[in-house]
Every structure is written in structure tokens, then in C-alpha cells.
Amino acid sequence: MNAAFALLRRDLSLALRNVGETLTVLAFFVIAATLFPFGIGPEPQILARVATGIVWVVALLASLLPLERLFQAEADEGGLDQLLLAPAPLEALALAKCAALWIGSAVPLIAVSPIVAAMLQLPSEAFGTLLASLLLGTPSLALLGGIGAALAVGARKGSALLALIVLPLAIPVLIFAVAAVEAQIAGLSVRPHLFLLAGFAVFWLTVAPFAMAAALRQAAS
Amino acid sequence: MNWQALANPTRFKRLSDRLLPWFAGGAALCLVVGLYLGLVASPPDYQQGDSVRIMYVHVPAAWMAMFVYANLAIAAAASLVWRHPLADVAGRAMAPIGAAFTFLCLATGSLWGKPMWGTWWVWDARLTSVLILLFVYIAYMALNSAFDDDTRGARSSAILALVGAINLPIIKFSVDWWNTLHQPASVSRLDGPSIHASMLTPLLLMAVGFTLLFLALALVRMRAGLIERRLAALSYSRSAEAGVASFR
């Protein structure tokens, strides 16, 4: 387990030193969300109706950006072989990489999301639920993204391929995250939706380490 | 019978030689009779008129979309557990056929939707789930062909096929849920609980015909895949020999 924590620490300090990458993801998130008022018009009622969906869809797309380098960088620099030789299960190491990915790119994104939501006129009572849905939903995206990144190590058409793999499988998270916020706006109970999001996170937490490890093993062989 | 013996390419070829004419002939027979019964001999629906005949292609195509994915997942599991090349070849052979059936289902559904619902597309739960299934097929094929090394493509896409297999039920459930939240209940269910024998017979014939067609196409594609691998191995050893010769 120590090896997994060491890997987590290393990835986080790498993320701290390359703040530019995180900032790029955040800039993409804000700029892409800004395009929607131009696309659909600045009327507050229309924006308020679609704000949750925009925030979530753009967050989903932004979470794709750091994936291409997640395991590919290790493979390019020979780190992948070290991971395979490390005195820890590959499953735990892959999970540590996903944890670092989540802390390094999803948490800053969640921190910025209220600003984007406010610009899109999301009703103020829905902010808490939006943050909760992002906190519970983005771990699934990071784990799912980890699977996609591990599968695509060494592939020719990296980033487009990742989108093809990850986006269809992320649809359930998107559905229930948006449903939670809309339930809050409609005055209904948000708990079932949030519980389901937590359930998805647990599901991916159980499936993703094995899928990632299997993919990485055959990538290294 | 030891079924693993079938994984031997030579035995597979001998067996497929014997099976292929039956599958292809059976498919042709079932599809011709099924299409005749469905398009000509069966009665028009009392509400939908003749447009109900789209059903005889649409519904079996939808069944095949799921059936082929199940086969793909089984081949993927076999490829990861036994690491046998034949399972890799099978996965690569089946995916485009499944994607074609899925697309056929969506296209005929769209053609059917225009006269029935007045629109080419509605975000109905079933349509949406089938569309996502098509995306998963496309992702599988893209990943399968994304590597210089065919075995890597096969193994990577096999893992994706299995991850997809355990997720498709979750996606289906989520889309059903989403649909009940958003979709007004205006879309009538087209399939009643009961269906008359004059319609059921051509429907089942078409389903059997599509299944046999899938088996025949999969066998042909698998044989082509095996020959391709052999060719690649041959040209590799040829060029290796040539390389050795040039060193001498």
C-alpha cells in the first residue's frame, strides 16, 4: 500500500509543479460553458433551464482532457514497467493514479463550477445540490476515464478514441447528476439521485481497478 | 466433444466448411419466405396500415443488435481467459455485423417513426438505448483497430466489450428513468401484448433468418481474419528471411 501512496504523492506533486495543465482544463471548462449563451441566447430563463446540463456536459468533456497523458506518459518514460514491478498490486497503483487525477483536475473544476453556474443563472437554491452531484459524480468519471486511458495506451488516435470509449459509459452519471439538481429546483427529494451517484462511484471503484490493471498488463507485454 | 479442439484453426476451417452452406442456405430460405409472408401475405395492421410491415425487419434487427453483443462479450471473455487467437478473430469479425444490425434497427425505426409519430426521431427510452449500444459498438471497433499490433487491439477491445457488457444494463435502466422524467407519455407503445399468428410467423422466420445470416457472415469474416493473420505471419517471416539474406 505504501507504494500506492507514494505514487499518489508523486502524481500530486507533479500536478502541483505543472499547474499549467490544470489551468488549461479549467480554462476549457469556463470557455466552453461561455459558448452556450452565444449559442442559445442570453435570456435568463432559458439559461437557468439548461444551466445544470451545460455545467455537467462541459465538466464531462473537460474531464477527458487530462486522460490521454494519464498512463501514456508512464508508458513513454518507462514508468509503466516500474509500476508492474512495484511491490504493490497493479490494481492499487492504477487506483492511486485515478485518485491523483481526481484531486488534481476534478477538485479544481468543482471549485470553479459555482462561478460558471452563477453566470448561467442557475437558481441559487440549487448550488448545494450541484456541488454535491459533482462531488459524487466526478469520481466515477475519473475511474471510467482511467479505464479508457489504460485501454488506449499506445493507440494511434488517442484523444478521439478516449472520447468514444468514455462518453457513452458516462451517460448514467450525467442523467442522475442532472436529475438531482432538477429535483432540487422542483422541490423534490434529491436523496435518491445522490445515492445512485454514490452507488455508481462504488460500482466503478470495484470494477475500474481490475479493468485498468488488465489493460495495463497487456499494454506492457 | 472437446470444444476447445475447435479453436484449432485447421479444425475450425473444416467445421466451418461444412456448416457455412447450411447457415447461408437457411438464412436465404428464411429471409425470402419471411419477407414474402411479412411484406405480402400478412394482413395490414388495423391502425397502422401497411407501415406495420417495417416491424418484420425492425424488431428482429433489434434482437440481433443485443444477441450479437452478447456473443461479442462471450468472445471477449474467451479471448481474455484462454488468450486464444480464434476468440480475437471472432470478436473482430462479429463487431461490424452487430453494428450493422444496430444501425438497421435505428434506420428502420426512424422510417417507421415518421408516419407513426410524425417525426424521424424521438428521445424514447428504447431508441436512446439502442443508439448508445451503437456508440459502444463503434468504440469497440475503433479501439480494436487503433493499434499497430493486432493482438493488443483485440485484448484492449475485449476488456472494453466486457466493461460495456456489465454497463449496458445500467445504461438501459438510467435511460428508462431519464425518459420517465422527461418524456411526456404521448408516444404510444407500438407493440401490443398479443400478436396474431399471421404476423408472428413471419416475425419469427425473419429472426431465425437474421440469426443464420449473422452466423454465416461471422464464419466468412472469421475465415478471412484467419487467412489475413496467416498472410501477415508469412510476409513477416519472408521479410525476416530477406533481412537475414541481405546480411550474409
Short mmCIF file of C-alpha atoms in Angstrom, two decimals:
data_model
loop_
_atom_site.label_atom_id
_atom_site.label_comp_id
_atom_site.label_asym_id
_atom_site.label_seq_id
_atom_site.Cartn_x
_atom_site.Cartn_y
_atom_site.Cartn_z
CA MET A 1 0.00 0.00 0.00
CA ASN A 2 2.92 2.29 0.71
CA ALA A 3 3.85 2.14 -2.94
CA ALA A 4 0.34 3.27 -3.91
CA PHE A 5 0.52 6.25 -1.54
CA ALA A 6 3.98 7.10 -2.79
CA LEU A 7 2.60 7.08 -6.35
CA LEU A 8 -0.31 9.27 -5.28
CA ARG A 9 2.11 11.72 -3.64
CA ARG A 10 4.36 11.77 -6.68
CA ASP A 11 1.47 12.41 -9.07
CA LEU A 12 0.10 15.18 -6.87
CA SER A 13 3.45 16.93 -6.62
CA LEU A 14 3.81 16.57 -10.38
CA ALA A 15 0.37 18.16 -10.76
CA LEU A 16 1.43 20.98 -8.42
CA ARG A 17 4.55 21.66 -10.44
CA ASN A 18 2.67 21.60 -13.75
CA VAL A 19 -0.17 23.85 -12.65
CA GLY A 20 -0.49 24.95 -16.26
CA GLU A 21 -2.15 21.67 -17.21
CA THR A 22 -4.82 22.05 -14.54
CA LEU A 23 -5.33 25.67 -15.52
CA THR A 24 -5.81 24.60 -19.14
CA VAL A 25 -8.57 22.19 -18.09
CA LEU A 26 -10.23 24.92 -16.01
CA ALA A 27 -9.94 27.42 -18.86
CA PHE A 28 -11.54 24.91 -21.22
CA PHE A 29 -14.35 24.36 -18.71
CA VAL A 30 -15.11 28.09 -18.38
CA ILE A 31 -14.69 28.96 -22.06
CA ALA A 32 -16.77 26.04 -23.33
CA ALA A 33 -19.55 26.95 -20.88
CA THR A 34 -19.35 30.56 -22.05
CA LEU A 35 -20.10 29.47 -25.60
CA PHE A 36 -23.61 28.33 -24.68
CA PRO A 37 -25.14 31.78 -24.07
CA PHE A 38 -23.84 32.73 -27.53
CA GLY A 39 -25.32 29.58 -28.98
CA ILE A 40 -28.74 29.65 -27.37
CA GLY A 41 -29.22 33.30 -26.43
CA PRO A 42 -28.70 35.28 -23.20
CA GLU A 43 -32.30 35.10 -21.84
CA PRO A 44 -32.01 34.28 -18.13
CA GLN A 45 -34.99 31.88 -18.11
CA ILE A 46 -33.60 29.77 -20.94
CA LEU A 47 -30.13 29.72 -19.41
CA ALA A 48 -31.48 28.81 -15.97
CA ARG A 49 -33.37 25.90 -17.53
CA VAL A 50 -30.28 24.43 -19.18
CA ALA A 51 -27.55 25.58 -16.73
CA THR A 52 -27.21 22.25 -14.92
CA GLY A 53 -26.93 20.33 -18.15
CA ILE A 54 -24.32 22.72 -19.53
CA VAL A 55 -22.19 22.61 -16.38
CA TRP A 56 -22.31 18.82 -16.30
CA VAL A 57 -21.75 18.18 -20.01
CA VAL A 58 -18.85 20.63 -20.12
CA ALA A 59 -17.38 19.12 -16.92
CA LEU A 60 -17.65 15.70 -18.56
CA LEU A 61 -15.82 16.94 -21.67
CA ALA A 62 -13.20 18.75 -19.59
CA SER A 63 -12.54 15.57 -17.62
CA LEU A 64 -11.47 13.91 -20.89
CA LEU A 65 -8.58 16.36 -21.41
CA PRO A 66 -6.05 15.03 -18.87
CA LEU A 67 -6.81 11.38 -19.67
CA GLU A 68 -4.61 10.98 -22.71
CA ARG A 69 -1.43 11.55 -20.69
CA LEU A 70 -2.55 9.63 -17.60
CA PHE A 71 -0.95 6.30 -18.45
CA GLN A 72 0.61 7.23 -21.79
CA ALA A 73 3.20 9.43 -20.06
CA GLU A 74 4.17 6.47 -17.86
CA ALA A 75 4.41 4.20 -20.89
CA ASP A 76 6.55 6.70 -22.83
CA GLU A 77 9.01 7.20 -19.98
CA GLY A 78 9.26 3.57 -18.93
CA GLY A 79 7.28 4.18 -15.75
CA LEU A 80 4.73 1.57 -16.74
CA ASP A 81 7.27 -1.24 -16.35
CA GLN A 82 8.18 0.15 -12.94
CA LEU A 83 4.51 0.08 -11.94
CA LEU A 84 4.32 -3.57 -12.99
CA LEU A 85 7.45 -4.40 -10.96
CA ALA A 86 6.45 -2.33 -7.92
CA PRO A 87 5.83 -4.22 -4.66
CA ALA A 88 2.11 -3.42 -4.75
CA PRO A 89 -0.83 -4.77 -6.74
CA LEU A 90 -1.18 -3.01 -10.07
CA GLU A 91 -4.87 -2.52 -9.22
CA ALA A 92 -3.94 -0.34 -6.22
CA LEU A 93 -1.41 1.64 -8.25
CA ALA A 94 -3.93 2.31 -11.02
CA LEU A 95 -6.41 3.42 -8.37
CA ALA A 96 -3.79 5.79 -6.93
CA LYS A 97 -3.30 7.31 -10.39
CA CYS A 98 -7.07 7.86 -10.65
CA ALA A 99 -7.17 9.41 -7.17
CA ALA A 100 -4.40 11.82 -8.16
CA LEU A 101 -6.27 12.59 -11.39
CA TRP A 102 -9.44 13.35 -9.43
CA ILE A 103 -7.71 15.56 -6.84
CA GLY A 104 -5.59 17.27 -9.48
CA SER A 105 -8.23 18.09 -12.07
CA ALA A 106 -11.77 17.34 -10.84
CA VAL A 107 -11.50 19.13 -7.47
CA PRO A 108 -10.33 22.45 -9.00
CA LEU A 109 -13.10 22.09 -11.56
CA ILE A 110 -15.69 21.60 -8.82
CA ALA A 111 -14.29 24.68 -7.07
CA VAL A 112 -14.82 26.79 -10.19
CA SER A 113 -18.24 25.34 -11.05
CA PRO A 114 -20.31 27.75 -8.85
CA ILE A 115 -18.93 30.70 -10.83
CA VAL A 116 -19.93 29.08 -14.11
CA ALA A 117 -23.31 28.10 -12.68
CA ALA A 118 -23.91 31.68 -11.50
CA MET A 119 -23.03 33.05 -14.93
CA LEU A 120 -25.57 30.64 -16.39
CA GLN A 121 -28.28 31.89 -13.97
CA LEU A 122 -28.70 28.64 -12.08
CA PRO A 123 -31.18 29.30 -9.22
CA SER A 124 -29.19 29.89 -6.04
CA GLU A 125 -31.01 27.19 -4.05
CA ALA A 126 -29.65 24.58 -6.48
CA PHE A 127 -25.95 25.37 -5.91
CA GLY A 128 -25.52 22.98 -2.99
CA THR A 129 -27.03 20.10 -4.93
CA LEU A 130 -24.91 20.90 -7.98
CA LEU A 131 -21.77 20.75 -5.85
CA ALA A 132 -22.93 17.53 -4.21
CA SER A 133 -23.69 15.96 -7.60
CA LEU A 134 -20.24 16.98 -8.88
CA LEU A 135 -18.53 15.65 -5.75
CA LEU A 136 -20.31 12.31 -6.02
CA GLY A 137 -20.29 12.06 -9.81
CA THR A 138 -16.75 13.07 -10.77
CA PRO A 139 -15.08 10.09 -9.00
CA SER A 140 -16.99 7.84 -11.42
CA LEU A 141 -15.76 9.95 -14.32
CA ALA A 142 -12.15 9.75 -13.11
CA LEU A 143 -12.34 5.95 -12.70
CA LEU A 144 -14.12 5.49 -16.02
CA GLY A 145 -11.58 7.78 -17.62
CA GLY A 146 -8.84 5.69 -16.06
CA ILE A 147 -10.22 2.61 -17.80
CA GLY A 148 -10.32 4.44 -21.11
CA ALA A 149 -6.80 5.82 -20.63
CA ALA A 150 -5.43 2.37 -19.74
CA LEU A 151 -7.13 0.78 -22.76
CA ALA A 152 -5.82 3.43 -25.13
CA VAL A 153 -2.13 3.24 -24.07
CA GLY A 154 -0.13 3.05 -27.28
CA ALA A 155 -3.15 3.58 -29.50
CA ARG A 156 -2.77 5.62 -32.66
CA LYS A 157 -5.73 8.01 -32.38
CA GLY A 158 -5.59 8.76 -28.66
CA SER A 159 -7.88 11.61 -27.73
CA ALA A 160 -10.79 10.99 -30.10
CA LEU A 161 -10.67 7.31 -29.17
CA LEU A 162 -10.87 8.20 -25.47
CA ALA A 163 -13.99 10.26 -26.06
CA LEU A 164 -15.56 7.37 -27.96
CA ILE A 165 -14.81 4.92 -25.14
CA VAL A 166 -15.64 7.06 -22.13
CA LEU A 167 -18.60 9.23 -23.14
CA PRO A 168 -21.24 6.51 -23.78
CA LEU A 169 -20.40 4.81 -20.49
CA ALA A 170 -20.65 8.12 -18.61
CA ILE A 171 -24.29 8.71 -19.62
CA PRO A 172 -25.83 7.23 -16.40
CA VAL A 173 -23.74 9.59 -14.22
CA LEU A 174 -24.85 12.56 -16.33
CA ILE A 175 -28.51 11.52 -16.14
CA PHE A 176 -28.68 11.22 -12.37
CA ALA A 177 -26.47 14.23 -11.63
CA VAL A 178 -28.72 16.49 -13.68
CA ALA A 179 -31.81 14.78 -12.23
CA ALA A 180 -30.60 15.58 -8.70
CA VAL A 181 -30.28 19.31 -9.41
CA GLU A 182 -33.60 19.42 -11.27
CA ALA A 183 -35.28 17.64 -8.36
CA GLN A 184 -33.87 20.32 -6.03
CA ILE A 185 -35.24 23.08 -8.28
CA ALA A 186 -38.62 21.34 -8.47
CA GLY A 187 -38.71 20.96 -4.68
CA LEU A 188 -38.46 17.18 -4.70
CA SER A 189 -36.17 14.95 -2.71
CA VAL A 190 -32.65 14.87 -4.11
CA ARG A 191 -31.50 11.93 -1.99
CA PRO A 192 -32.37 9.06 -4.36
CA HIS A 193 -30.39 10.66 -7.18
CA LEU A 194 -27.40 11.40 -4.97
CA PHE A 195 -27.49 7.89 -3.55
CA LEU A 196 -27.45 6.48 -7.07
CA LEU A 197 -24.48 8.69 -7.94
CA ALA A 198 -22.68 7.38 -4.87
CA GLY A 199 -23.66 3.87 -5.95
CA PHE A 200 -22.13 4.43 -9.40
CA ALA A 201 -18.95 5.67 -7.72
CA VAL A 202 -18.77 2.49 -5.62
CA PHE A 203 -19.51 0.39 -8.70
CA TRP A 204 -16.67 1.95 -10.68
CA LEU A 205 -14.42 1.74 -7.65
CA THR A 206 -14.90 -2.02 -7.72
CA VAL A 207 -14.73 -2.53 -11.49
CA ALA A 208 -12.19 0.05 -12.64
CA PRO A 209 -9.05 -1.16 -10.78
CA PHE A 210 -9.33 -4.62 -12.33
CA ALA A 211 -10.12 -3.33 -15.80
CA MET A 212 -7.26 -0.83 -15.64
CA ALA A 213 -4.79 -3.42 -14.35
CA ALA A 214 -5.80 -5.93 -17.03
CA ALA A 215 -5.42 -3.27 -19.72
CA LEU A 216 -2.04 -2.10 -18.42
CA ARG A 217 -0.69 -5.64 -18.14
CA GLN A 218 -1.43 -6.41 -21.75
CA ALA A 219 -0.16 -2.96 -22.79
CA ALA A 220 3.20 -3.72 -21.21
CA SER A 221 3.53 -7.29 -22.52
CA MET B 1 -16.73 -33.33 -27.66
CA ASN B 2 -13.85 -31.20 -26.52
CA TRP B 3 -14.95 -27.79 -27.74
CA GLN B 4 -11.52 -26.30 -27.27
CA ALA B 5 -10.38 -28.50 -30.12
CA LEU B 6 -12.47 -26.21 -32.34
CA ALA B 7 -10.04 -23.43 -31.54
CA ASN B 8 -7.51 -25.14 -33.78
CA PRO B 9 -7.65 -23.07 -36.99
CA THR B 10 -7.49 -26.13 -39.27
CA ARG B 11 -10.36 -27.85 -37.49
CA PHE B 12 -12.27 -24.59 -37.40
CA LYS B 13 -11.85 -24.29 -41.14
CA ARG B 14 -13.00 -27.87 -41.73
CA LEU B 15 -16.05 -27.41 -39.48
CA SER B 16 -16.93 -24.04 -40.99
CA ASP B 17 -16.63 -25.56 -44.48
CA ARG B 18 -19.36 -27.98 -43.51
CA LEU B 19 -21.58 -25.51 -41.62
CA LEU B 20 -21.38 -22.48 -43.88
CA PRO B 21 -23.63 -23.76 -46.73
CA TRP B 22 -26.33 -24.72 -44.21
CA PHE B 23 -26.21 -21.35 -42.45
CA ALA B 24 -26.15 -19.37 -45.70
CA GLY B 25 -28.84 -21.52 -47.35
CA GLY B 26 -31.03 -21.47 -44.25
CA ALA B 27 -30.66 -17.71 -43.97
CA ALA B 28 -31.64 -17.20 -47.62
CA LEU B 29 -34.65 -19.52 -47.29
CA CYS B 30 -35.90 -17.99 -44.02
CA LEU B 31 -35.42 -14.42 -45.22
CA VAL B 32 -37.15 -15.00 -48.58
CA VAL B 33 -40.13 -16.79 -47.03
CA GLY B 34 -40.22 -14.41 -44.06
CA LEU B 35 -40.12 -11.31 -46.27
CA TYR B 36 -42.83 -12.74 -48.55
CA LEU B 37 -45.09 -13.56 -45.61
CA GLY B 38 -44.31 -10.26 -43.90
CA LEU B 39 -44.48 -7.87 -46.85
CA VAL B 40 -47.13 -9.58 -49.00
CA ALA B 41 -49.11 -12.31 -47.28
CA SER B 42 -49.65 -10.91 -43.78
CA PRO B 43 -52.58 -8.58 -43.08
CA PRO B 44 -52.02 -4.82 -42.64
CA ASP B 45 -52.44 -3.54 -39.09
CA TYR B 46 -55.89 -2.11 -38.34
CA GLN B 47 -54.35 1.10 -37.03
CA GLN B 48 -51.00 1.42 -38.75
CA GLY B 49 -51.89 0.03 -42.15
CA ASP B 50 -49.03 -1.21 -44.29
CA SER B 51 -46.33 0.64 -42.37
CA VAL B 52 -46.51 -2.11 -39.75
CA ARG B 53 -44.53 -4.23 -42.21
CA ILE B 54 -41.39 -2.34 -41.19
CA MET B 55 -41.68 -4.34 -38.00
CA TYR B 56 -40.57 -7.53 -39.77
CA VAL B 57 -37.14 -6.01 -40.32
CA HIS B 58 -37.00 -3.62 -37.38
CA VAL B 59 -37.79 -5.93 -34.47
CA PRO B 60 -35.51 -8.84 -35.49
CA ALA B 61 -32.73 -6.30 -36.14
CA ALA B 62 -33.17 -5.00 -32.59
CA TRP B 63 -32.99 -8.55 -31.23
CA MET B 64 -29.86 -9.19 -33.27
CA ALA B 65 -28.23 -5.97 -32.02
CA MET B 66 -28.37 -7.38 -28.49
CA PHE B 67 -27.73 -11.01 -29.43
CA VAL B 68 -24.56 -10.13 -31.33
CA TYR B 69 -23.33 -8.02 -28.42
CA ALA B 70 -23.84 -11.00 -26.09
CA ASN B 71 -21.76 -13.12 -28.48
CA LEU B 72 -19.14 -10.38 -28.63
CA ALA B 73 -18.92 -10.33 -24.84
CA ILE B 74 -18.54 -14.14 -24.74
CA ALA B 75 -15.77 -13.97 -27.35
CA ALA B 76 -14.14 -11.19 -25.32
CA ALA B 77 -14.22 -13.28 -22.15
CA ALA B 78 -12.78 -16.26 -24.04
CA SER B 79 -10.08 -14.04 -25.52
CA LEU B 80 -9.04 -12.75 -22.08
CA VAL B 81 -9.29 -16.09 -20.24
CA TRP B 82 -7.79 -18.52 -22.78
CA ARG B 83 -5.88 -15.93 -24.82
CA HIS B 84 -6.75 -17.84 -27.93
CA PRO B 85 -6.30 -16.06 -31.29
CA LEU B 86 -9.55 -17.53 -32.62
CA ALA B 87 -11.53 -15.61 -29.98
CA ASP B 88 -9.74 -12.42 -31.05
CA VAL B 89 -10.63 -13.14 -34.66
CA ALA B 90 -14.24 -13.85 -33.65
CA GLY B 91 -14.60 -10.54 -31.81
CA ARG B 92 -13.19 -8.58 -34.71
CA ALA B 93 -15.44 -10.49 -37.12
CA MET B 94 -18.67 -10.01 -35.17
CA ALA B 95 -18.50 -6.34 -34.16
CA PRO B 96 -19.24 -4.76 -37.57
CA ILE B 97 -22.11 -7.21 -38.11
CA GLY B 98 -23.61 -6.21 -34.75
CA ALA B 99 -23.11 -2.55 -35.53
CA ALA B 100 -24.82 -3.05 -38.90
CA PHE B 101 -27.85 -4.71 -37.27
CA THR B 102 -27.99 -1.90 -34.68
CA PHE B 103 -27.86 0.70 -37.43
CA LEU B 104 -30.52 -1.19 -39.41
CA CYS B 105 -32.72 -1.17 -36.30
CA LEU B 106 -32.28 2.59 -35.83
CA ALA B 107 -32.77 3.39 -39.52
CA THR B 108 -35.94 1.31 -39.87
CA GLY B 109 -37.16 2.71 -36.55
CA SER B 110 -36.66 6.21 -37.88
CA LEU B 111 -38.51 5.36 -41.11
CA TRP B 112 -41.31 3.86 -39.03
CA GLY B 113 -41.40 6.83 -36.66
CA LYS B 114 -42.10 9.35 -39.42
CA PRO B 115 -45.58 8.03 -40.37
CA MET B 116 -46.44 6.85 -36.84
CA TRP B 117 -45.14 9.59 -34.56
CA GLY B 118 -44.80 12.33 -37.19
CA THR B 119 -41.07 12.67 -36.60
CA TRP B 120 -37.87 10.90 -37.60
CA TRP B 121 -36.55 10.74 -34.08
CA VAL B 122 -37.91 10.89 -30.55
CA TRP B 123 -35.84 10.56 -27.40
CA ASP B 124 -37.75 7.47 -26.47
CA ALA B 125 -36.02 5.24 -23.94
CA ARG B 126 -35.63 2.32 -26.31
CA LEU B 127 -34.36 4.37 -29.23
CA THR B 128 -31.88 6.10 -26.97
CA SER B 129 -30.60 2.83 -25.50
CA VAL B 130 -30.13 1.34 -28.97
CA LEU B 131 -28.29 4.49 -30.07
CA ILE B 132 -25.92 4.13 -27.11
CA LEU B 133 -25.43 0.46 -27.98
CA LEU B 134 -24.36 1.62 -31.46
CA PHE B 135 -21.85 4.01 -29.83
CA VAL B 136 -20.41 1.14 -27.79
CA TYR B 137 -20.03 -0.96 -30.96
CA ILE B 138 -18.27 1.96 -32.66
CA ALA B 139 -15.94 2.44 -29.67
CA TYR B 140 -15.14 -1.29 -29.74
CA MET B 141 -14.29 -1.21 -33.45
CA ALA B 142 -12.25 1.99 -33.11
CA LEU B 143 -10.23 0.56 -30.22
CA ASN B 144 -9.81 -2.78 -31.99
CA SER B 145 -8.20 -1.11 -34.99
CA ALA B 146 -6.23 1.56 -33.11
CA PHE B 147 -3.05 -0.45 -32.54
CA ASP B 148 -0.23 -1.48 -34.84
CA ASP B 149 -0.21 -4.84 -33.07
CA ASP B 150 -3.47 -6.72 -33.78
CA THR B 151 -3.29 -8.74 -30.58
CA ARG B 152 -3.15 -5.57 -28.48
CA GLY B 153 -6.18 -4.21 -30.28
CA ALA B 154 -8.05 -7.46 -29.70
CA ARG B 155 -7.19 -7.64 -25.99
CA SER B 156 -7.89 -3.95 -25.33
CA SER B 157 -11.21 -4.04 -27.10
CA ALA B 158 -12.10 -7.31 -25.33
CA ILE B 159 -11.73 -5.54 -21.97
CA LEU B 160 -13.91 -2.72 -23.31
CA ALA B 161 -16.51 -5.24 -24.51
CA LEU B 162 -16.74 -6.74 -21.02
CA VAL B 163 -16.88 -3.35 -19.28
CA GLY B 164 -19.62 -2.45 -21.77
CA ALA B 165 -21.48 -5.70 -21.10
CA ILE B 166 -21.80 -5.04 -17.38
CA ASN B 167 -22.70 -1.41 -18.03
CA LEU B 168 -25.29 -1.75 -20.75
CA PRO B 169 -27.98 -2.85 -18.23
CA ILE B 170 -27.12 0.17 -16.05
CA ILE B 171 -27.32 2.47 -19.07
CA LYS B 172 -30.64 0.91 -20.06
CA PHE B 173 -32.03 1.44 -16.56
CA SER B 174 -30.74 5.02 -16.42
CA VAL B 175 -32.19 5.89 -19.80
CA ASP B 176 -35.57 4.40 -18.80
CA TRP B 177 -35.51 6.53 -15.64
CA TRP B 178 -34.45 9.65 -17.54
CA ASN B 179 -37.17 9.03 -20.08
CA THR B 180 -39.94 8.77 -17.48
CA LEU B 181 -38.75 12.11 -16.07
CA HIS B 182 -38.59 13.97 -19.34
CA GLN B 183 -40.73 12.27 -21.94
CA PRO B 184 -44.41 13.09 -21.97
CA ALA B 185 -46.39 9.87 -22.23
CA SER B 186 -47.53 10.71 -25.74
CA VAL B 187 -45.57 8.04 -27.54
CA SER B 188 -47.79 5.05 -27.83
CA ARG B 189 -46.27 1.65 -27.32
CA LEU B 190 -46.29 0.07 -30.71
CA ASP B 191 -46.14 -3.49 -29.58
CA GLY B 192 -49.30 -4.83 -28.03
CA PRO B 193 -49.02 -7.72 -25.64
CA SER B 194 -50.64 -10.08 -28.09
CA ILE B 195 -49.77 -10.58 -31.71
CA HIS B 196 -51.69 -12.64 -34.22
CA ALA B 197 -50.12 -15.77 -35.67
CA SER B 198 -50.23 -14.32 -39.20
CA MET B 199 -47.82 -11.66 -38.01
CA LEU B 200 -45.87 -13.75 -35.52
CA THR B 201 -44.86 -16.39 -38.09
CA PRO B 202 -43.06 -14.00 -40.47
CA LEU B 203 -41.55 -12.18 -37.48
CA LEU B 204 -40.03 -15.35 -36.06
CA LEU B 205 -38.93 -16.51 -39.53
CA MET B 206 -37.12 -13.21 -40.01
CA ALA B 207 -35.49 -13.57 -36.59
CA VAL B 208 -34.25 -17.08 -37.43
CA GLY B 209 -33.12 -15.85 -40.85
CA PHE B 210 -31.19 -12.92 -39.33
CA THR B 211 -29.55 -15.26 -36.80
CA LEU B 212 -28.44 -17.65 -39.55
CA LEU B 213 -27.28 -14.69 -41.64
CA PHE B 214 -25.22 -13.47 -38.68
CA LEU B 215 -23.68 -16.93 -38.21
CA ALA B 216 -22.85 -17.22 -41.91
CA LEU B 217 -21.35 -13.72 -42.12
CA ALA B 218 -19.41 -14.24 -38.89
CA LEU B 219 -17.96 -17.52 -40.22
CA VAL B 220 -16.94 -15.91 -43.52
CA ARG B 221 -15.37 -12.95 -41.72
CA MET B 222 -13.59 -15.22 -39.23
CA ARG B 223 -12.11 -17.29 -42.04
CA ALA B 224 -11.00 -14.13 -43.78
CA GLY B 225 -9.48 -12.94 -40.50
CA LEU B 226 -7.56 -16.21 -40.05
CA ILE B 227 -6.23 -16.02 -43.61
CA GLU B 228 -5.21 -12.40 -43.01
CA ARG B 229 -3.26 -13.38 -39.89
CA ARG B 230 -1.58 -16.19 -41.77
CA LEU B 231 -0.67 -13.84 -44.58
CA ALA B 232 0.78 -11.31 -42.13
CA ALA B 233 2.82 -14.05 -40.44
CA LEU B 234 4.06 -15.32 -43.82
CA SER B 235 5.09 -11.93 -45.13
CA TYR B 236 6.76 -11.23 -41.78
CA SER B 237 8.87 -14.39 -41.95
CA ARG B 238 9.56 -13.70 -45.63
CA SER B 239 10.91 -10.26 -44.89
CA ALA B 240 12.83 -11.61 -41.91
CA GLU B 241 14.47 -14.19 -44.20
CA ALA B 242 15.22 -11.49 -46.75
CA GLY B 243 16.75 -9.40 -43.99
CA VAL B 244 18.97 -12.30 -42.91
CA ALA B 245 19.96 -12.96 -46.53
CA SER B 246 21.00 -9.36 -47.08
CA PHE B 247 23.27 -9.58 -44.05
CA ARG B 248 25.17 -12.54 -45.43
#
